[in-house]
Structure formats: C-alpha cells, structure tokens
C-alpha cells in the first residue's frame, strides 16, 4: 500500500512541476508581448520597416556574442561595424536606450518577436460582430453533443428492441431514420435557426467596413505630418471643434507649407500597406499639379481661362474613409468640445498611420456602449466646475447630493434615445 502511495506522490509532484513550468513559460511569453508593445512597438513592427527596422530574422543579421543585450541597453555606445551601418541607414532617428532591461526581459521580447505570426487578415466577418470565434466553438460543441445524443438514443432503442424480443413482445416494422417525421421536423427547424442566424447577422453587417483603407490620390502620411512633425489635428481638421463635420483641408492649406517644402527628406520610411515603397518628393509634385503651382518659378500658374483659379488647378479627390449611413446624425463638436473626447478614441492612433484606415466598427452598438460608459462633464454646484448647461438637471443634482448616483453618464442625459442619433 505504502509503495503505491510513494509512486502516487512522486507522480503527483512531477505533474505539478510540469504544470507549474508550463504556466511559467506562458507568462514569460506574455511578458515579452507586453514589454514589446509598451516599449518597442512605437518604433518597430515585427514584419515591416517602421521608424526602426523590421525585427523579424534579427538573429541571422546581428553579430552574436550578446550584441543584442548591449545594443538594447545602450544603442548609442555601440560602435561596431554592424551598428555603425545600421545607424547610418536610419539617420537621424536613433533608438532609445533601455538600460533598465535585464537579460531575461530582452530574451522575452526577442522570443515574442521570433514567435510572432502575422494576424489573420481582418476581413469584415459575417457572423456575430463580437465573439464570433466563440459562437463557432459553441456550434461545433452543440453538433458533437447532438451526435452523441443521437447515437445514445439509437443504442437505447436497439437494446430495448433486443430485450423486448427476448420477452416475446412483437413490434411493427421500424421506420428508417430518414423517414422518421420527428427527426425530419427537427432537422428542418435546425436549418431554419442556423440559416436565420447567419442571414440576419450578415444583413446587420452589410455596409460596415472596419479596417477600410482606400488608396488616396496622393500618398499623404499622417505619420509624417501629425506624428513626426507634430502638426495639430485641428490645423487641418478645424471643423471637428466647431461643427458637425471635421472637414478635410483644401489644397491651399497644404500649400501654406508646401510652397517651401518641396522635397521629402524625413526619417519615416514611406511604404504602402502592400510593402511597395513611395517616393515622398514625387507625391509632393502631385500636390503641385493639383495646386497649379510652378515649382521652378515658385508662382501659381497664370489664370488665362479666367475661371478664378490658376490654370490646371483642381481639387484633390480624397476618398472618404469613415461614412455613417444617411439616417444617423453624428456631430464632431458635440464630442470634441463638449464631450472632451480624443480623436484617437474613435479614430485610433492616426498619428502613426501612414495611410488612414477605419479603426472602429462605427456600429450602433459601439456608439451606445460608449454613451453608457462615459460620464459627462456634469456641473458641480459647489465649486461651480463642469459644464454649466447641466445646472438645469435638478433631479440628478439631488440624487448626487443624496448619494443615489455618483456620476452622470451620457445615457442618463438621453444619449441612448433613438431620435438623438436618428433623423
Ligand atoms: C525611438 C524609436 C525606437 C524604439 C522605442 C526602439 N527602437 Fe530599436 N531601433 C530603432 C532604430 C531607428 C533602429 C536602427 C538603428 C538606429 O538608427 O539606431 C533600431 C534598431 C534595432 C535593432 C537592430 C535591428 C536589426 O535589424 O539589426 C534591434 C534588435 C532593436 N532595435 C530592438 C528594439 C527593442 C527590443 C526595442 C524595445 C525594447 C526597441 N528596439 C525600441 C528605433 C527604436
Ligand atoms: C496637414 C494636414 C492634416 C493633419 C495635421 C491631420 N490630418 Fe487628418 N487628414 C488630412 C487629409 C488631407 C485627409 C484625407 C486623406 C486621407 O484620408 O488620408 C485626412 C483624413 C483624416 C481622417 C479620415 C477621414 C475620412 O475620410 O473618413 C481622419 C479620421 C483624420 N484625418 C484624423 C486626423 C487626426 C486624428 C489628426 C491628428 C492626430 C489628423 N487627422 C491630422 C489632413 C490632415
Ligand atoms: C504645417 C505644415 C504642413 C502642411 C499644412 C502640410 N504639410 Fe505636407 N509636409 C510637411 C512636412 C514638414 C513634411 C515632411 C518634410 C520632410 O520631412 O522632409 C511634409 C511632407 C509631405 C509629403 C511627403 C511625405 C508623405 O506624407 O508622403 C507629402 C506628399 C505631403 N507633405 C503632402 C501634403 C498635403 C497633400 C497636404 C495638405 C492636405 C500637406 N502636405 C500639408 C508639412 C506640411
Ligand atoms: C466620438 C467619436 C469620434 C471622435 C472623438 C472623433 N471622431 Fe472623427 N469621425 C467620427 C465618425 C463617426 C465619423 C463619420 C461621420 C460621418 O460619416 O458622418 C468621423 C469622421 C471624421 C472625418 C471625415 C470627415 C467628416 O467629418 O465626416 C475626419 C476628417 C475626422 N472624423 C477627424 C476627426 C478629428 C481630427 C478628431 C479629433 C479632433 C475626431 N475626428 C474625433 C467619430 C469621431
Ligand atoms: C468615445 C465615446 C463616444 C462614442 C464612441 C460616441 N459618443 Fe456620442 N457622446 C459622447 C459623449 C461624452 C457625449 C456627451 C457630450 C455632452 O456632454 O453633452 C456624447 C453625446 C452625443 C449626442 C448628444 C446626446 C444628447 O443627449 O444631447 C449624440 C447625438 C451622439 N453623442 C451621437 C453619437 C453617435 C451617432 C455615435 C456613433 C457613431 C457616438 N455618439 C459615439 C461620447 C461618445
Ligand atoms: C448613440 C447613437 C444611436 C442611438 C441612441 C440609436 N442609434 Fe440606431 N444606429 C446608430 C448608428 C451609428 C447606426 C448605423 C449602424 C451601422 O451602419 O451598422 C444605427 C443603425 C440603426 C438601424 C439600422 C440597422 C442597423 O443595424 O444598421 C436601426 C433600425 C436603428 N439604428 C434603430 C434604432 C432604434 C430603434 C433606436 C432607439 C431604441 C436607436 N437606433 C438608437 C446610432 C444610434
């Protein structure tokens, strides 16, 4: 007996150890991902040149002998030939030093890089908007369970038949499965349910285009303008503050700067999403063609045809990325000036996008969820802070005072009423 116990104990400990170890490996990998996102992702992509080089395959390029640790701890101090060429290539951008990272941290990050796989391209999914992966899993599970139930039923009926035969009870000839009315009805019902589910979900998703990224007439990079050169969003999209529309800048507004900036020599490497390189200077030439600007004489073309604009000038036909259906009312100033929301909450990190894409789903659920969660800048009668407009909500002021509520959400002021968003 005690021998069995010994074996059992040993087995138990080793299983425990294996489990512990695997949990550890998992958390190490997670740390790598988190560290990468927090520290490196602003400049590096794994598979694409970004501000810094693509990191994939680093092991085959960099010198061995712990170079990677020295590099990450202090890139500026590395003067070996490899580091020197690398720095020359990415001049004038230099990599930040990370002296705080231990060897294990660097190992975890680089392991994350090595293990990284490109995400499955996010084509608009038919199926449920959220957790469609789960619903597939549940679907398969349901099918398997149904199959098992079916088999058990068959076994059960066969057994019953056998025992009945033994006792000499007679039965009419059994109906085959495909003619059995109950099974047929159940099958048809199932088809209706599944078909209906997918039809309705597909219909709801019609016209939704998360990740939509059209090719624009000029490769205009927000990363270059709003990111590296820190031009304020409102310089070009001033409407976002004062009106419903955020507005797209006119050619004239571009020319305020580009009369003098006629070359692109910035640090950001310009590549399209498909990986093809872009010549920034040639793109600026395209802008000149739209503006009717003569680069050699540094003047606008004369207006010989008397239409009030320089000859040859025409507006740039930017392709609209975000587009709500016509039955929805959305107002930027309400969200920017009154609601104090950041552009990035709804549009993503535009300042890091070489080409703009639609970051969110722009679905009704998305609007409503935010209205349920977000607090308005409610007026505080005691210190007179907040949005004075809300001084009229007597009931909420009383409820706040009596601790019946602790904050006022957009929903509470009517942000989920149909007619607020629908014409
Ligand atoms: C401020 C931007 C920036 C950040 C942040 C940054 N890097 Fe870099 N990295 C660069 C640039 C630029 C280079 C190219 C060399 C140079 O000019 O300094 C580079 C080069 C490298 C290289 C050499 C790549 C090769 O192809 O040989 C590695 C490895 C690397 N970085 C890892 C990291 C890791 C890991 C982190 C996060 C802990 C990180 N970098 C954070 C900008 C950055
Ligand atoms: C120098 C001018 C300029 C600046 C600065 C600028 N943008 Fe833009 N933005 C444009 C132009 C031009 C377009 C149209 C071309 C395109 O979609 O890439 C545009 C397009 C957009 C779009 C997509 C519009 C659509 O068609 O749906 C969004 C969203 C946007 N900008 C947000 C921002 C945010 C947020 C910032 C600040 C981080 C910013 N922009 C800074 C010029 C600018
Ligand atoms: C406030 C000044 C300013 C405004 C306004 C401005 N730009 Fe630029 N633009 C720059 C700067 C700075 C650069 C980078 C030059 C460099 O680094 O060599 C640049 C670079 C570019 C480039 C080359 C890089 C790239 O993004 O492909 C293009 C094309 C360009 N601008 C187009 C436009 C267009 C189109 C507009 C109007 C919608 C515009 N710019 C408005 C300052 C401006
Ligand atoms: C609460 C979410 C939200 C915030 C915050 C937000 N936007 Fe938008 N933006 C939208 C929606 C939704 C659309 C599509 C509007 C439409 O189709 O009528 C849009 C459209 C745009 C467009 C296309 C032109 C237009 O007006 O339709 C630009 C440019 C733009 N936004 C820029 C900005 C800038 C710049 C900021 C920050 C100052 C900003 N947005 C903040 C949700 C937002
Ligand atoms: C990031 C959060 C956020 C998202 C996403 C968002 N909103 Fe809002 N919305 C707000 C806030 C905050 C206010 C309250 C502003 C205030 O204090 O009055 C608001 C107010 C409104 C109002 C005025 C409500 C009222 O009672 O006066 C309308 C209409 C509105 N939003 C429409 C939309 C639509 C349409 C969408 C989706 C396309 C949307 N919002 C997405 C945050 C959001
Ligand atoms: C906060 C803003 C907001 C409120 C409040 C709101 N809607 Fe919507 N609704 C939207 C947006 C945005 C869309 C477009 C969604 C899309 O294109 O996927 C939409 C789409 C719809 C559609 C078209 C079907 C679809 O999914 O595209 C119907 C029907 C609808 N809403 C009904 C209602 C009703 C009924 C109410 C009140 C109970 C309501 N909405 C309240 C923002 C709102």
XYZ file of C-alpha atoms in Angstrom, residues 1-422:
422
model
C 0.000 0.000 0.000
C 2.703 2.496 1.025
C 4.608 1.721 -2.172
C 1.620 2.803 -4.220
C 1.366 5.920 -2.170
C 5.033 6.675 -2.847
C 4.546 6.210 -6.566
C 1.431 8.325 -6.435
C 3.209 11.082 -4.547
C 6.100 11.115 -6.980
C 3.740 11.189 -9.927
C 1.737 13.984 -8.368
C 4.810 16.134 -7.722
C 6.116 15.702 -11.229
C 2.751 16.562 -12.771
C 2.576 19.571 -10.510
C 6.058 20.635 -11.623
C 5.216 20.250 -15.298
C 2.084 22.336 -14.861
C 3.997 24.989 -12.947
C 6.692 25.093 -15.600
C 4.234 25.457 -18.426
C 2.464 28.280 -16.620
C 5.838 29.969 -16.221
C 6.701 29.665 -19.904
C 3.302 31.093 -20.754
C 3.742 34.107 -18.512
C 7.223 34.721 -19.895
C 5.795 34.839 -23.409
C 3.098 37.191 -22.253
C 5.638 39.469 -20.641
C 7.519 39.603 -23.908
C 4.425 40.710 -25.764
C 3.566 43.312 -23.135
C 7.128 44.634 -22.969
C 7.304 44.838 -26.738
C 4.028 46.713 -27.007
C 4.918 49.126 -24.230
C 8.488 49.867 -25.270
C 9.262 48.885 -28.820
C 6.022 48.959 -30.807
C 6.099 52.741 -31.173
C 9.100 52.324 -33.489
C 9.260 48.677 -34.536
C 6.997 46.303 -36.338
C 7.957 42.667 -36.453
C 7.416 42.220 -40.166
C 7.628 45.724 -41.602
C 10.045 48.594 -41.613
C 8.556 51.267 -39.412
C 10.538 54.019 -37.691
C 13.121 51.342 -36.976
C 13.927 48.168 -38.923
C 11.616 45.160 -39.106
C 12.778 42.882 -36.318
C 11.931 39.542 -37.886
C 15.042 37.461 -38.563
C 17.209 39.643 -36.341
C 19.205 36.627 -35.171
C 20.566 35.999 -38.637
C 21.734 39.588 -39.066
C 23.112 40.894 -35.812
C 26.564 39.926 -34.556
C 26.451 37.176 -31.932
C 28.151 37.229 -28.562
C 25.495 39.060 -26.579
C 25.415 42.003 -29.021
C 21.659 42.208 -28.646
C 21.866 42.887 -24.884
C 24.486 45.578 -25.326
C 22.530 47.155 -28.182
C 19.241 47.372 -26.324
C 20.908 48.628 -23.145
C 22.693 51.426 -24.990
C 22.480 51.689 -28.788
C 24.413 54.956 -28.908
C 27.507 53.375 -27.361
C 27.757 50.571 -29.927
C 30.431 51.393 -32.472
C 30.993 48.003 -34.087
C 30.718 47.982 -37.895
C 27.217 46.462 -37.880
C 25.834 49.075 -35.503
C 27.520 51.873 -37.435
C 25.995 50.883 -40.792
C 22.616 50.375 -39.168
C 22.684 53.814 -37.608
C 23.791 55.415 -40.877
C 20.858 53.733 -42.594
C 18.296 55.110 -40.154
C 19.868 58.516 -39.580
C 18.777 60.824 -37.981
C 16.430 58.635 -35.939
C 18.216 56.879 -33.128
C 16.938 54.127 -30.959
C 16.082 54.807 -27.330
C 18.336 53.139 -24.735
C 16.774 50.619 -22.345
C 19.380 50.177 -19.584
C 16.632 49.001 -17.209
C 16.082 45.696 -19.034
C 17.538 42.537 -17.607
C 18.748 39.734 -19.867
C 15.515 37.819 -19.219
C 13.457 40.810 -20.337
C 15.367 41.088 -23.583
C 15.078 37.323 -24.083
C 11.331 37.523 -23.524
C 10.932 40.382 -26.015
C 13.046 38.725 -28.684
C 11.220 35.444 -28.129
C 7.986 37.299 -28.731
C 9.490 38.623 -31.977
C 10.626 35.151 -33.028
C 7.285 33.533 -32.233
C 5.228 36.316 -33.778
C 2.885 35.297 -36.577
C 1.041 37.718 -38.846
C -2.528 38.187 -37.618
C -5.140 36.634 -39.864
C -6.260 39.485 -42.104
C -9.265 41.096 -40.572
C -11.727 40.981 -43.443
C -15.142 42.110 -42.265
C -16.573 38.955 -40.799
C -20.054 37.757 -41.434
C -21.230 36.071 -38.254
C -21.728 37.752 -34.940
C -19.864 41.059 -34.541
C -18.360 40.041 -31.231
C -17.189 36.647 -30.082
C -17.906 35.024 -33.421
C -14.977 32.707 -32.641
C -16.875 31.583 -29.568
C -20.098 31.038 -31.432
C -18.289 28.765 -33.891
C -16.886 26.784 -30.980
C -20.310 26.520 -29.379
C -21.770 25.473 -32.716
C -19.293 22.627 -33.093
C -19.816 21.604 -29.483
C -23.584 21.553 -29.943
C -23.223 19.407 -33.055
C -20.962 16.932 -31.287
C -23.318 16.709 -28.316
C -26.302 16.267 -30.616
C -24.485 13.456 -32.426
C -23.701 11.726 -29.146
C -27.314 12.081 -28.018
C -28.460 10.613 -31.324
C -26.118 7.618 -31.012
C -27.205 7.016 -27.420
C -30.853 7.130 -28.466
C -30.160 4.566 -31.190
C -28.305 2.291 -28.766
C -31.105 2.657 -26.269
C -33.808 1.724 -28.757
C -31.789 -1.242 -30.068
C -31.290 -2.528 -26.541
C -34.966 -2.140 -25.819
C -35.779 -3.991 -29.029
C -33.454 -6.850 -28.023
C -34.937 -7.191 -24.575
C -38.468 -6.983 -25.996
C -37.654 -9.711 -28.491
C -36.372 -11.869 -25.686
C -39.624 -11.414 -23.815
C -41.549 -12.099 -26.992
C -43.188 -8.659 -27.370
C -43.924 -8.006 -31.052
C -43.223 -4.655 -32.761
C -44.299 -3.182 -36.073
C -41.501 -2.805 -38.679
C -39.370 0.213 -37.525
C -39.414 3.397 -39.660
C -35.923 4.225 -41.064
C -34.293 7.415 -39.705
C -34.670 9.463 -42.907
C -38.410 8.818 -42.990
C -38.984 9.425 -39.292
C -41.194 12.560 -39.097
C -39.803 13.731 -35.754
C -36.222 13.672 -36.999
C -37.209 15.377 -40.236
C -39.031 18.178 -38.395
C -36.106 18.672 -36.019
C -33.705 18.851 -38.979
C -35.775 21.452 -40.814
C -36.168 23.532 -37.654
C -32.401 23.432 -37.110
C -31.768 24.550 -40.694
C -34.165 27.476 -40.219
C -32.500 28.565 -36.988
C -28.938 28.392 -38.306
C -29.859 29.924 -41.657
C -31.806 32.723 -39.981
C -28.971 33.474 -37.602
C -26.429 33.857 -40.395
C -28.779 35.783 -42.699
C -29.618 38.338 -40.031
C -26.046 38.737 -38.894
C -24.896 39.119 -42.469
C -27.576 41.733 -43.095
C -26.620 43.726 -39.989
C -23.006 43.751 -41.092
C -23.815 44.967 -44.603
C -22.236 48.346 -45.116
C -19.918 48.027 -42.132
C -16.318 48.339 -43.116
C -13.931 48.226 -40.239
C -10.308 48.415 -41.460
C -11.388 50.004 -44.747
C -8.301 51.646 -46.220
C -8.779 53.095 -49.682
C -5.844 54.219 -51.785
C -5.749 58.029 -51.827
C -4.869 60.207 -54.869
C -1.763 61.453 -53.020
C 0.150 59.312 -50.563
C -0.428 61.723 -47.703
C 1.016 60.318 -44.483
C -0.495 61.247 -41.114
C 2.545 59.666 -39.529
C 4.783 62.237 -41.224
C 2.541 65.256 -40.578
C 0.710 64.616 -37.292
C 3.292 62.210 -35.817
C 6.859 63.160 -36.656
C 6.158 66.828 -37.440
C 3.566 67.202 -34.662
C 1.114 69.268 -36.710
C -2.087 69.614 -34.688
C -5.090 67.694 -35.957
C -7.163 70.838 -35.672
C -4.853 72.783 -38.010
C -6.242 70.681 -40.832
C -9.494 69.407 -39.334
C -10.589 72.580 -37.543
C -14.224 71.793 -38.213
C -14.083 68.992 -35.638
C -14.094 71.603 -32.910
C -16.858 73.880 -34.117
C -19.123 71.941 -36.403
C -20.713 68.667 -37.272
C -18.132 67.867 -39.943
C -14.432 67.516 -39.187
C -13.639 68.838 -42.700
C -10.731 67.924 -44.958
C -8.149 70.669 -45.653
C -8.153 72.412 -49.022
C -5.202 72.408 -51.424
C -4.451 75.977 -50.330
C -3.953 74.837 -46.780
C -1.397 72.262 -47.919
C 0.375 74.948 -49.931
C 0.818 77.142 -46.825
C 3.696 74.829 -46.007
C 4.487 73.174 -49.291
C 5.334 76.347 -51.185
C 8.622 75.950 -49.368
C 8.724 72.225 -48.536
C 9.260 70.731 -51.992
C 11.222 67.637 -51.046
C 10.661 64.798 -48.662
C 13.729 64.038 -46.571
C 12.082 62.932 -43.363
C 13.058 59.976 -41.184
C 9.874 57.965 -41.757
C 10.266 55.348 -44.436
C 7.246 55.668 -46.721
C 5.757 52.308 -47.630
C 2.276 51.372 -48.677
C 0.483 48.640 -46.808
C 1.343 46.141 -49.543
C 5.032 46.855 -48.902
C 5.792 48.926 -52.032
C 7.997 51.966 -51.457
C 6.711 55.524 -52.003
C 8.749 58.494 -53.194
C 7.646 61.378 -50.942
C 9.101 64.032 -53.232
C 7.128 62.684 -56.203
C 3.975 62.788 -54.056
C 4.630 66.458 -53.275
C 4.941 67.036 -57.051
C 1.441 65.575 -57.402
C 0.246 68.160 -54.881
C 1.807 70.907 -57.043
C -0.068 69.632 -60.083
C -3.357 69.838 -58.153
C -2.492 73.341 -56.907
C -1.387 74.650 -60.305
C 1.967 75.599 -58.792
C 5.063 76.040 -60.904
C 7.995 74.850 -58.878
C 10.738 76.457 -60.957
C 9.265 79.958 -60.965
C 7.778 79.480 -57.482
C 4.485 81.032 -58.576
C 0.999 79.778 -59.306
C 0.170 79.334 -62.991
C -1.498 82.387 -64.559
C -5.285 82.342 -64.788
C -5.626 82.663 -68.582
C -9.032 80.998 -68.815
C -10.453 83.428 -66.215
C -12.117 80.827 -64.003
C -10.691 82.400 -60.878
C -8.119 79.708 -60.140
C -4.656 79.057 -61.552
C -4.798 77.126 -64.827
C -4.634 73.397 -64.326
C -5.552 73.621 -60.633
C -8.236 71.269 -59.390
C -9.368 69.920 -56.043
C -7.866 66.693 -54.701
C -10.494 63.984 -54.718
C -9.735 62.301 -51.397
C -11.620 59.081 -50.856
C -13.833 59.266 -47.776
C -12.895 56.625 -45.237
C -15.480 56.974 -42.457
C -19.063 57.085 -43.544
C -22.150 56.627 -41.410
C -25.438 55.753 -43.087
C -27.614 58.746 -44.005
C -30.117 58.016 -41.238
C -27.565 58.670 -38.489
C -26.742 62.080 -37.030
C -23.213 62.458 -35.700
C -21.717 65.749 -34.610
C -17.977 66.211 -34.023
C -18.117 69.400 -31.953
C -20.557 67.731 -29.546
C -17.943 65.067 -28.881
C -14.743 67.134 -29.095
C -15.668 70.430 -27.491
C -18.473 69.401 -25.128
C -17.734 65.713 -24.588
C -13.943 66.272 -24.492
C -13.223 63.018 -26.330
C -9.865 62.421 -28.021
C -9.736 61.885 -31.760
C -7.796 58.700 -31.073
C -10.615 57.094 -29.081
C -12.707 56.868 -32.211
C -10.108 57.000 -34.998
C -7.204 55.089 -33.458
C -3.617 56.300 -33.466
C -3.937 58.332 -36.648
C -0.583 59.976 -35.986
C 1.083 56.600 -36.519
C -0.801 55.692 -39.675
C 0.990 56.137 -42.988
C -2.413 55.618 -44.608
C -5.697 56.194 -42.779
C -7.946 53.212 -42.170
C -11.248 52.864 -40.369
C -10.285 51.885 -36.852
C -13.660 51.143 -35.279
C -16.754 49.396 -36.464
C -18.982 52.531 -36.437
C -21.874 50.315 -35.436
C -24.819 51.424 -33.350
C -23.657 49.196 -30.503
C -20.320 50.980 -30.493
C -21.958 54.425 -30.079
C -24.375 53.181 -27.436
C -21.749 51.366 -25.375
C -19.632 54.456 -25.138
C -22.661 56.543 -24.145
C -23.436 54.061 -21.385
C -19.906 54.103 -20.025
C -18.777 57.688 -20.486
C -19.526 60.342 -17.907
C -20.480 63.825 -18.970
C -18.689 66.825 -17.532
C -21.551 67.368 -15.078
C -21.967 70.743 -13.411
C -20.849 70.852 -9.805
C -22.919 73.437 -7.925
C -20.488 73.654 -5.016
C -17.265 74.586 -6.767
C -19.021 75.771 -9.948
C -16.907 73.473 -12.135
C -18.088 71.474 -15.115
C -20.451 72.210 -17.966
C -22.880 74.906 -16.838
C -25.526 73.635 -19.242
C -26.119 70.763 -16.828
C -27.136 73.059 -13.956
C -30.730 72.535 -15.143
C -30.825 68.826 -14.289
C -32.361 69.300 -10.812
C -33.128 65.620 -10.224
C -29.556 64.496 -10.867
C -28.210 67.231 -8.611
C -30.428 65.994 -5.811
C -29.536 62.349 -6.459
C -25.849 63.179 -6.447
C -26.241 65.045 -3.168
C -28.144 62.125 -1.609
C -25.588 59.640 -2.954
C -28.220 57.881 -5.034
C -25.845 58.174 -8.003
C -22.166 59.035 -8.145
C -21.811 60.290 -11.703
C -23.923 61.160 -14.721
C -23.381 59.226 -17.940
C -24.289 60.270 -21.458
C -27.067 57.693 -21.256
C -28.602 59.475 -18.271
C -28.933 62.743 -20.200
C -30.654 60.904 -23.035
C -27.731 59.716 -25.132
C -29.411 56.415 -25.944
C -32.727 57.862 -27.144
C -33.359 56.877 -30.746
C -34.163 60.355 -32.020
C -30.886 61.829 -30.706
C -28.933 59.827 -33.286
C -31.534 59.114 -35.929
